[in-house]
XYZ file of C-alpha atoms in Angstrom:
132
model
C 128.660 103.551 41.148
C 127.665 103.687 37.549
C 127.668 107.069 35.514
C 124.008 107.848 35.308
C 124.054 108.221 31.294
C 126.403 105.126 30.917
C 124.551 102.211 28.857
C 124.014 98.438 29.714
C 126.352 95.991 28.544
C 125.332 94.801 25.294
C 124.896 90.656 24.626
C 124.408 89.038 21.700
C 122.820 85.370 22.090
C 123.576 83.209 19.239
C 121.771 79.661 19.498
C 119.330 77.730 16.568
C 117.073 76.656 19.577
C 114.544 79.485 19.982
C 113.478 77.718 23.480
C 117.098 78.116 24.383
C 118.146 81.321 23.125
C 114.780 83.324 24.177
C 115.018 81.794 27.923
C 118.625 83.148 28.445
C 118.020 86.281 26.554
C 114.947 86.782 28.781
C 116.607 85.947 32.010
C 119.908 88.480 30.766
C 117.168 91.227 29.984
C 115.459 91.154 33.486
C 119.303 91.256 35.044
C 119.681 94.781 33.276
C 121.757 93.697 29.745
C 120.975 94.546 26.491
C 120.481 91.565 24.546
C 120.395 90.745 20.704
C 119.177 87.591 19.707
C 120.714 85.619 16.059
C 119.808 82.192 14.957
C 123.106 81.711 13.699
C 126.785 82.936 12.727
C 125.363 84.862 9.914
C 123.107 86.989 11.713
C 125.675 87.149 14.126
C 128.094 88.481 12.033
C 125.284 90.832 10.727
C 124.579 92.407 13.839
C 128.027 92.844 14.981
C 128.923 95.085 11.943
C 125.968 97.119 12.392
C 127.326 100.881 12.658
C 127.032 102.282 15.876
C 125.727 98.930 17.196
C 128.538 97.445 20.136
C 128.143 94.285 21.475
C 130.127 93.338 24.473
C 129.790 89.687 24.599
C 129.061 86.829 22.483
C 127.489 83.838 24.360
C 126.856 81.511 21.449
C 126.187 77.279 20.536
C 128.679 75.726 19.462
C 126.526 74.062 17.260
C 124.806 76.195 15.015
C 122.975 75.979 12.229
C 124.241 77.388 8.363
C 127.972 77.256 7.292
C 129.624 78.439 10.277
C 129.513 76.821 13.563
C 130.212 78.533 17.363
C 134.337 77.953 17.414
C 134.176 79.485 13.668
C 132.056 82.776 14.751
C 134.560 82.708 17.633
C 137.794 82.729 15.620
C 136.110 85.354 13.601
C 135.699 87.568 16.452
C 138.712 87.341 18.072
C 140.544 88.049 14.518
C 138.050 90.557 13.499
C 136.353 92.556 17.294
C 139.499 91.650 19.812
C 137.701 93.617 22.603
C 134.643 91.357 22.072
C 134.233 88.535 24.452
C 133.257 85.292 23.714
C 131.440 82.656 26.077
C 130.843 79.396 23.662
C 128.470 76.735 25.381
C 127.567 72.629 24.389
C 125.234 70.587 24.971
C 127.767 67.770 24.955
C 130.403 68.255 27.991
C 133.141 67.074 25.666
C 132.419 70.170 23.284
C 131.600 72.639 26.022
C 134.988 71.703 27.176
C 136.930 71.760 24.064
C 135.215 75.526 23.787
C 136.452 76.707 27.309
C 140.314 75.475 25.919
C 139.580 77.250 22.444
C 138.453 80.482 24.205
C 141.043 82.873 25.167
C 138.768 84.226 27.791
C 138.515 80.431 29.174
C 134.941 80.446 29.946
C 132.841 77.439 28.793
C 128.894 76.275 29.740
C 127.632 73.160 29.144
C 123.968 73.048 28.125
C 121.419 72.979 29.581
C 123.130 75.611 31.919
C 121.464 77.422 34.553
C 120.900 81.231 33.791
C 122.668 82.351 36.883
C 125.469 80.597 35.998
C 126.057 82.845 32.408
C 125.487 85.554 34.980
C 128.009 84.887 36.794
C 130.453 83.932 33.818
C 129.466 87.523 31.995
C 130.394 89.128 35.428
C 134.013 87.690 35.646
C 134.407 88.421 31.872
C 133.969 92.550 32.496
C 135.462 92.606 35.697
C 133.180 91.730 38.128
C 130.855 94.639 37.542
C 127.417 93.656 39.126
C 124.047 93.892 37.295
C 121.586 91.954 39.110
């Protein structure tokens, strides 16, 4: 049972397609997360050193748009927030696959993915804990 004053996991949705990235952030807002939404690395990278601002998990393109891609903002993380997870998704299987091998967490999505499916993959990332 979860502590009555304990927050909702945090997301931050990182994706150049604002079709894409509102739909998922949408459908992760009506299952009970928090979610932040970034257009790329940068504002990624922006919210994620806000003080007193914790994210949880990343789910972010690979292919994003600016300087830094998805498997750079997901080095970064790793080096930088260690206890930040990161779910990196393609729209080319190839990529999305390459992501999953990249990611220590293993996780990967191809695009277009089906909401339930980053769900399910943010479930198995903290534990199993069930928001829906």
């Amino acid at each position: 049972m979860e502590a009555p004053n304990q927050q909702p996991e945090t997301i931050l949705v990182v994706d150049g397609d604002v079709i894409t990235r509102t739909v998922i952030a949408d459908y992760l807002r009506q299952c009970g997360y928090r979610v932040i939404e970034a257009v790329n690395a940068w504002e990624a990278e922006q919210a994620l050193n806000q003080e007193g601002f914790d994210v949880d998990i990343i789910l972010s393109d690979v292919d994003l748009p600016g300087e830094m891609n998805g498997f750079q903002l997901a080095s970064w993380v790793r080096q930088n927030m260690p206890d930040v997870k990161v779910i990196l998704s393609s729209a080319v299987e190839r990529t999305a696959s390459a992501a999953g091998d990249l990611c220590e967490e293993g996780p990967h999505l191809a695009k277009p993915y089906d909401p339930a499916t980053v769900v399910d993959h943010i479930k198995r990332l903290r534990g199993g804990s069930d928001r829906s």
